[in-house]
Amino acid sequence: MIKVIHCADVHLDSPFVLNDLRDAELRRMELQSTFSSLIMYAKNYGARLFLISGDLFDDAYMSKNTANFILKEMASYPDCYFFIAPGEKDPYHSKSPYKMMKWSENVHIFKSNDLTKIEIPELNADIYGYAFTSDTLQVNPFANKKPQNQNRINILIGHGDLTPNSPYCPITPSDIAKSGFDYIALGHMHDGKGVIQVGETWFSYPGCLEGRNFSEPGIKGAMYGEIDKGVCDLKGQKFSKRRYETIKLDISQYITENQLIEAIRLATGAYREDTALRLELAGILRPEFVFNPASIEQKFTNFYFMQIKNKTAPYIDANTLRYDKTVRGIFFRKLESKLNSGNEKEREEAKLALQYGLNAFAGLNIIDF
């Protein structure tokens, strides 16, 4: 049995574009800290293989500090073999960090988009892998390929996509089932898939190590466990320091801001200070109910970050307003084409304008968002 760590899509030096400059730098440091925690976990666990299935870096280039950090971390665990299969974000080429950096002897980087084998006799294992050498890879390098020695523990590491005709190394379940490998360590899909068996082969996508925005929701981490001939006992382990979550809440039934705040407290009660939370408010609101998302956000300080997206719409009796001969009707008819626009931004602006206008005509509260 070989103790294994499998991670992918770390994206070191990621810009964290949703955050301000100061917070973005903090998140980049937290991402490095998460990777350090993974290395420490591997040491304590006694892992002999550490598999990184692409996109270790967020770009083909990286800062010197990040390069030194990676070199130091991997050199600190000489009893473990590190294998890296570059992906579309960090392809192997003549000017990539992979070629320029001085790696310790326990690190192997796959350099070709052809399938390559590395033998580890002491573990009775052969490790196969391939690299992206540009930001696309149109074919699957292990399609119709099999391990050369079926008596060994055969592990394949690569970056690829289960979507047909993908430009990012399209992989099919048939490719996996026919491969003959004991385990295929994949990267590219940022939501972890756990371990799946197809034919006699197990494979997994561990997902990204840290979510970086709301398109990467949930708890993130890596895979750990043991692999042998006919045995794949890998499990997911949380390592992320932050999580991104989106909640959708229909607020049609509420008529006061206090009711809305209480509803938000109930909807978000399961989340803590590690959570970046996006709250999407939907529904049809009564004309007299106007609230300020920014002021509500300030009342919730128990999260790492909170963002409210107001996607509600005011109640509109369009038939009545369309034939209204007062200034209210004129105002509605001026906006009607924009309310039905094919441009989402224009529609949203028209809805807000209508809500402000109708409230003003009724002498109700108007808030400048």
XYZ file of C-alpha atoms in Angstrom:
369
model
C 0.000 0.000 0.000
C 1.282 3.470 -0.907
C 0.175 6.521 1.061
C -0.802 9.241 -1.402
C -1.773 12.916 -1.415
C -3.548 14.202 -4.528
C -4.316 17.882 -5.117
C -4.942 20.058 -8.159
C -5.804 23.589 -9.243
C -3.968 25.379 -6.446
C -3.599 28.563 -8.550
C -0.834 30.191 -6.513
C -0.534 33.943 -7.180
C -4.209 34.113 -8.117
C -5.325 37.781 -8.364
C -8.533 37.327 -6.274
C -10.289 39.974 -8.366
C -13.412 40.127 -6.155
C -11.383 41.535 -3.310
C -9.819 44.958 -2.735
C -6.033 45.193 -3.114
C -5.240 44.739 0.569
C -7.634 41.849 1.016
C -6.502 40.239 -2.247
C -2.937 40.136 -0.939
C -4.198 38.566 2.292
C -6.020 35.884 0.294
C -2.874 35.142 -1.732
C -0.978 34.670 1.528
C -3.756 32.466 2.878
C -3.558 30.338 -0.255
C 0.151 29.788 0.339
C -0.609 28.968 3.964
C -3.194 26.402 2.856
C -0.616 24.729 0.618
C 1.853 24.698 3.546
C -0.822 23.015 5.666
C -1.220 20.370 2.970
C 2.541 19.686 2.969
C 2.517 19.410 6.773
C -0.453 17.049 6.583
C 1.459 14.884 4.082
C 4.439 14.721 6.462
C 2.311 13.755 9.451
C 0.423 11.204 7.378
C 3.639 9.706 6.004
C 2.708 10.141 2.344
C 5.226 8.750 -0.156
C 3.564 10.192 -3.268
C 2.353 13.771 -3.647
C 0.456 14.251 -6.924
C -0.310 17.738 -8.299
C -2.612 17.517 -11.322
C -2.000 20.852 -12.980
C -2.532 24.579 -12.431
C -0.225 24.750 -9.444
C 0.298 28.359 -10.542
C -2.403 30.695 -11.779
C -0.361 31.891 -14.727
C 2.569 30.860 -16.888
C 4.672 33.284 -14.813
C 4.863 33.909 -11.065
C 6.549 36.016 -8.423
C 10.012 35.157 -7.157
C 8.687 34.895 -3.599
C 6.116 32.298 -4.661
C 8.750 30.327 -6.569
C 11.025 30.252 -3.526
C 8.100 29.262 -1.324
C 7.274 26.240 -3.496
C 10.897 25.098 -3.732
C 11.324 25.321 0.042
C 8.095 23.477 0.824
C 8.830 20.506 -1.431
C 12.482 20.268 -0.431
C 11.388 20.153 3.229
C 9.913 16.672 2.693
C 12.640 14.625 0.926
C 11.033 11.278 1.866
C 8.130 12.011 -0.479
C 8.087 11.933 -4.283
C 6.366 14.977 -5.773
C 4.908 14.682 -9.276
C 3.552 17.685 -11.161
C 1.551 17.552 -14.408
C 1.340 21.156 -15.712
C -2.099 22.317 -16.871
C -3.429 25.050 -19.142
C -2.726 27.849 -16.636
C 0.877 26.797 -15.945
C 2.014 24.989 -19.119
C 5.545 23.680 -19.477
C 7.513 25.663 -22.061
C 10.958 27.212 -22.489
C 10.201 30.237 -20.276
C 7.890 28.683 -17.735
C 8.785 28.668 -14.018
C 8.993 24.888 -14.171
C 12.030 25.133 -16.445
C 13.668 28.120 -14.752
C 13.431 26.919 -11.130
C 15.981 24.633 -9.419
C 13.880 21.815 -8.056
C 14.966 19.366 -5.355
C 15.680 15.768 -6.380
C 12.378 14.478 -5.006
C 10.355 16.576 -7.494
C 9.503 15.359 -10.985
C 7.736 17.567 -13.523
C 6.237 16.080 -16.655
C 7.483 18.096 -19.623
C 5.821 16.631 -22.707
C 2.260 16.260 -23.929
C 3.177 12.672 -24.747
C 2.651 10.098 -22.012
C 5.852 9.618 -19.972
C 6.725 6.977 -17.367
C 8.795 7.300 -14.178
C 9.670 4.105 -12.287
C 9.848 3.973 -8.477
C 11.149 0.446 -7.717
C 11.110 0.879 -3.923
C 7.342 1.462 -4.066
C 6.723 -1.119 -6.800
C 5.078 1.727 -8.696
C 5.219 3.333 -12.112
C 3.983 6.912 -12.377
C 2.781 8.072 -15.787
C 1.968 11.634 -16.723
C 1.879 14.351 -19.328
C 1.991 18.141 -19.498
C 0.202 20.941 -21.232
C 2.871 22.730 -23.267
C 0.512 25.550 -24.223
C -2.846 26.775 -22.968
C -4.704 24.039 -24.862
C -4.328 20.310 -25.431
C -6.657 19.005 -28.122
C -6.154 15.250 -27.587
C -5.964 12.893 -24.649
C -2.365 11.570 -24.336
C -3.426 8.358 -22.585
C -6.239 7.404 -24.971
C -5.600 3.847 -26.215
C -2.480 3.583 -24.009
C -1.864 1.028 -21.266
C 0.754 0.601 -18.506
C 3.779 -1.371 -19.607
C 3.998 -3.528 -16.470
C 0.657 -4.635 -15.024
C 2.396 -6.189 -11.996
C 3.289 -2.754 -10.671
C 1.020 -0.182 -9.078
C 0.284 2.035 -12.062
C -0.733 5.619 -11.407
C -1.414 8.276 -14.022
C -1.401 12.018 -13.306
C -2.753 14.619 -15.708
C -4.889 17.670 -16.289
C -7.993 17.209 -18.388
C -11.678 17.755 -18.942
C -14.557 15.260 -19.029
C -16.405 17.524 -21.480
C -16.471 16.136 -25.064
C -14.438 18.139 -27.602
C -12.948 20.291 -24.850
C -9.751 22.180 -25.803
C -8.385 21.213 -22.380
C -7.515 17.553 -22.969
C -10.896 15.883 -23.540
C -11.180 12.655 -21.529
C -14.004 10.138 -21.828
C -15.134 7.507 -19.308
C -14.223 4.957 -21.972
C -10.642 6.282 -22.036
C -10.450 5.730 -18.286
C -12.096 2.293 -18.314
C -9.788 1.001 -21.057
C -6.608 2.483 -19.610
C -5.610 -0.296 -17.223
C -4.265 2.124 -14.619
C -4.916 1.514 -10.946
C -5.537 5.195 -10.255
C -5.798 8.301 -12.446
C -5.177 11.583 -10.626
C -6.914 14.351 -12.551
C -7.192 18.123 -12.332
C -9.117 20.925 -14.058
C -12.584 20.577 -12.522
C -12.697 22.833 -9.457
C -15.559 21.059 -7.708
C -14.291 17.876 -6.089
C -15.759 14.635 -7.449
C -14.484 12.110 -4.921
C -13.213 8.718 -6.052
C -15.075 7.085 -8.948
C -14.489 3.605 -10.372
C -14.877 2.964 -14.095
C -14.064 -0.583 -15.128
C -11.039 -1.630 -13.081
C -9.689 1.919 -12.773
C -10.332 4.497 -10.072
C -10.028 8.221 -10.744
C -10.807 11.486 -8.987
C -10.832 15.238 -9.268
C -9.943 16.656 -5.841
C -11.210 20.114 -6.828
C -9.321 23.317 -6.133
C -7.472 23.760 -2.843
C -9.119 27.116 -2.032
C -12.191 28.686 -3.576
C -11.295 32.078 -5.067
C -14.701 33.535 -5.929
C -18.412 32.731 -5.978
C -18.040 30.465 -9.023
C -16.031 28.092 -6.776
C -18.414 27.577 -3.847
C -18.127 25.324 -0.846
C -15.442 23.701 1.242
C -12.282 22.823 -0.703
C -9.336 20.514 -0.149
C -7.388 17.514 -1.390
C -7.468 13.717 -1.487
C -5.468 11.444 0.795
C -5.299 7.701 1.356
C -3.722 4.455 0.205
C -3.388 2.800 -3.196
C -2.394 -0.749 -4.072
C -3.149 -3.228 -6.846
C -6.920 -3.469 -6.920
C -7.281 -1.115 -3.961
C -7.993 2.626 -3.908
C -8.887 3.957 -0.481
C -8.800 7.737 -0.946
C -10.900 10.305 0.884
C -11.402 14.046 0.677
C -9.923 16.299 3.352
C -10.799 19.956 3.962
C -7.906 22.408 3.761
C -9.515 25.666 2.641
C -9.421 28.591 5.029
C -12.354 30.352 3.340
C -15.496 29.284 1.544
C -17.702 31.123 -0.944
C -21.443 30.554 -0.745
C -24.498 31.990 -2.523
C -27.961 31.996 -0.973
C -31.143 32.898 -2.835
C -33.977 34.337 -0.777
C -37.476 35.260 -1.961
C -38.615 38.285 0.052
C -42.006 38.884 -1.589
C -43.823 38.414 1.733
C -41.912 41.100 3.662
C -42.979 44.731 4.055
C -40.385 46.126 6.488
C -36.594 46.158 6.664
C -36.667 44.558 10.133
C -38.570 41.572 8.703
C -35.992 41.315 5.935
C -33.062 41.426 8.363
C -34.579 38.688 10.515
C -35.159 36.525 7.430
C -31.524 36.985 6.428
C -30.352 35.981 9.910
C -32.346 32.753 9.685
C -31.151 31.979 6.139
C -27.469 32.539 6.942
C -27.347 30.987 10.411
C -25.239 27.995 9.304
C -22.328 30.128 8.084
C -19.454 31.572 10.103
C -16.519 33.963 9.865
C -14.758 31.801 7.257
C -17.556 32.435 4.743
C -17.724 34.925 1.900
C -21.467 35.147 1.415
C -23.474 36.421 -1.525
C -27.176 36.903 -0.860
C -29.441 37.160 -3.905
C -32.785 38.702 -3.009
C -35.669 37.898 -5.345
C -39.413 38.410 -5.446
C -42.051 41.016 -6.205
C -42.053 43.878 -3.686
C -44.833 46.174 -2.622
C -44.220 49.750 -3.817
C -43.843 51.076 -0.268
C -41.075 48.580 0.621
C -37.711 50.139 -0.206
C -34.453 49.052 1.455
C -30.768 49.820 1.186
C -28.617 46.696 0.531
C -25.409 48.454 1.629
C -26.817 49.368 5.048
C -28.079 45.820 5.569
C -24.647 44.388 4.672
C -23.119 46.517 7.439
C -25.356 44.863 10.021
C -23.825 41.442 9.343
C -20.231 41.468 10.596
C -20.058 37.771 11.529
C -18.924 36.736 8.025
C -15.630 37.150 6.251
C -17.461 39.045 3.538
C -21.091 39.715 2.661
C -22.586 40.973 -0.575
C -26.268 41.558 -1.263
C -27.554 41.411 -4.824
C -30.993 42.979 -5.128
C -32.797 41.095 -7.900
C -36.298 41.956 -6.740
C -38.864 43.724 -8.896
C -41.550 46.182 -7.852
C -45.170 45.200 -8.173
C -46.398 46.820 -11.382
C -49.987 46.926 -12.636
C -48.825 47.444 -16.213
C -52.281 47.492 -17.784
C -53.472 50.232 -15.450
C -50.315 52.327 -15.815
C -50.215 51.944 -19.584
C -53.543 53.778 -19.923
C -53.124 56.096 -16.957
C -53.569 59.695 -18.191
C -51.721 61.227 -15.257
C -47.998 61.899 -14.997
C -47.623 58.391 -13.498
C -48.801 56.870 -16.763
C -46.567 59.119 -18.865
C -43.599 58.140 -16.671
C -44.368 54.411 -17.067
C -44.775 54.644 -20.850
C -41.420 56.433 -21.158
C -39.778 53.490 -19.346
C -41.766 50.627 -20.867
C -39.405 49.871 -23.757
C -36.462 49.733 -21.349
C -38.405 47.493 -18.942
C -38.729 44.990 -21.795
C -35.210 45.482 -23.155
C -33.064 42.527 -24.153
C -30.232 44.146 -22.220
C -30.291 42.913 -18.597
C -28.475 45.962 -17.232
C -30.934 48.299 -18.961
C -33.897 46.325 -17.583
C -32.545 46.471 -14.039
C -31.934 50.219 -14.251
C -35.464 50.748 -15.589
C -36.960 48.709 -12.737
C -35.135 50.837 -10.169
C -36.167 54.039 -11.918
C -39.798 52.901 -11.956
C -39.676 51.980 -8.270
C -38.208 55.364 -7.348
C -40.726 57.195 -9.514
C -43.821 55.406 -8.252
C -42.683 55.871 -4.643
C -42.090 59.558 -5.272
C -45.539 59.994 -6.799
C -47.053 58.240 -3.762
C -45.039 60.306 -1.289
C -43.233 57.219 -0.003
C -39.626 56.737 1.043
C -36.888 57.088 -1.596
C -33.377 55.791 -0.907
C -30.392 56.707 -3.044
C -28.572 53.407 -3.588
